[in-house]
Coordinates of C-alpha atoms in Angstrom, one line a residue:
L1 CA 11.3 -15.2 4.4
K2 CA 12.9 -12.2 2.7
L3 CA 13.4 -8.9 4.3
I4 CA 11.1 -6.0 3.7
L5 CA 13.2 -3.3 2.0
A6 CA 10.9 -0.4 2.7
G7 CA 10.0 0.2 6.3
L8 CA 6.5 1.3 7.3
F9 CA 7.9 4.6 8.7
D10 CA 10.5 5.2 6.0
C11 CA 8.3 7.8 4.3
F12 CA 11.0 10.5 4.2
S13 CA 13.2 8.2 2.2
D14 CA 11.1 9.0 -0.8
L15 CA 9.2 12.3 -0.3
N16 CA 7.5 12.0 -3.7
I17 CA 5.8 8.8 -2.7
C18 CA 5.1 10.1 0.7
W19 CA 3.3 13.2 -0.5
Y20 CA 1.5 11.4 -3.3
G21 CA 0.3 8.7 -1.0
W22 CA -0.9 11.1 1.7
W23 CA -2.8 13.4 -0.7
C24 CA -3.8 10.8 -3.3
T25 CA -4.0 7.6 -1.4
A26 CA -6.6 6.0 -3.7
R27 CA -4.5 6.8 -6.8
L28 CA -1.3 5.3 -5.3
Y29 CA -3.3 2.3 -4.1
A30 CA -4.6 1.8 -7.6
E31 CA -1.1 2.0 -9.1
N32 CA 0.2 -0.5 -6.5
A33 CA -2.6 -3.0 -7.3
S34 CA -1.9 -2.6 -11.0
N35 CA 1.8 -3.1 -10.5
I36 CA 1.4 -6.1 -8.3
G37 CA -1.0 -7.6 -11.0
I38 CA -4.1 -8.1 -8.9
S39 CA -6.3 -5.5 -10.7
N40 CA -6.2 -2.9 -13.4
Y41 CA -5.8 0.8 -12.3
D42 CA -9.4 1.8 -13.0
D43 CA -11.0 -1.1 -11.1
A44 CA -8.6 -0.7 -8.2
Y45 CA -9.3 3.0 -7.9
Y46 CA -13.1 2.4 -8.1
T47 CA -12.9 -0.3 -5.4
Y48 CA -10.9 1.9 -3.1
M49 CA -13.1 4.9 -3.5
N50 CA -16.3 2.9 -3.1
S51 CA -15.3 0.5 -0.4
G52 CA -17.9 2.1 1.9
P53 CA -17.9 3.5 5.4
D54 CA -18.1 0.1 7.0
A55 CA -15.0 -1.3 5.3
C56 CA -13.2 2.0 4.7
P57 CA -10.2 1.2 2.6
W58 CA -9.2 -1.7 4.8
T59 CA -10.5 -4.5 2.6
P60 CA -8.9 -3.5 -0.7
V61 CA -5.6 -2.3 1.0
S62 CA -5.4 -5.5 3.0
A63 CA -5.8 -7.7 -0.2
T64 CA -3.1 -5.7 -2.0
R65 CA -0.8 -5.8 1.0
Q66 CA -1.2 -9.5 1.3
A67 CA -0.6 -10.0 -2.4
L68 CA 2.6 -8.0 -2.2
R69 CA 3.8 -10.1 0.7
E70 CA 3.0 -13.3 -1.1
K71 CA 4.7 -12.1 -4.3
Y72 CA 7.9 -11.4 -2.6
N73 CA 7.6 -13.8 0.3
L74 CA 7.6 -11.0 2.9
P75 CA 6.8 -11.3 6.6
E76 CA 3.8 -9.5 8.2
E77 CA 5.8 -6.6 9.8
P78 CA 6.0 -4.5 11.9
C79 CA 2.6 -5.9 13.1
S80 CA -0.4 -7.5 11.4
D81 CA -1.7 -6.1 8.2
C82 CA -5.0 -5.3 9.8
T83 CA -3.3 -3.3 12.5
V84 CA -1.1 -1.3 10.1
I85 CA -4.1 -0.5 7.8
F86 CA -6.4 0.4 10.7
W87 CA -4.0 2.9 12.1
C88 CA -2.6 4.3 8.9
A89 CA -3.8 3.1 5.5
P90 CA -1.9 5.8 3.7
C91 CA 1.4 4.7 5.4
S92 CA 0.6 1.1 4.3
V93 CA 0.0 2.2 0.7
C94 CA 3.2 4.3 0.7
Q95 CA 5.2 1.4 2.1
A96 CA 3.9 -0.9 -0.7
A97 CA 4.7 1.7 -3.3
R98 CA 8.3 2.0 -2.0
E99 CA 8.7 -1.8 -1.8
L100 CA 7.5 -2.1 -5.4
E101 CA 9.8 0.7 -6.6
I102 CA 12.8 -1.0 -5.0
R103 CA 12.0 -4.5 -6.3
Q104 CA 10.7 -3.8 -9.8
P105 CA 13.1 -2.7 -12.5

């Protein structure tokens, strides 16, 4: 397994992503899904915004987080994806954005 380059709580290492992810989580999520290649921006945004009160954003964010881990062979850290997303979906989305920014040219 490779190392995760962007820690879950490294938000202050990139304040632009931190603020964008906190205030516009759905938009950053859609960008992540598009950059990973699992969905286009519009579909991902619609899915996030319409995931419903039962699923909240957990289902789409979980799928994107898993796809990112598979793409870069990353471990499930610091705890399970479900736990991370349950307690702070915006933190998870920001972490994915930072990881993509570091790894993609």
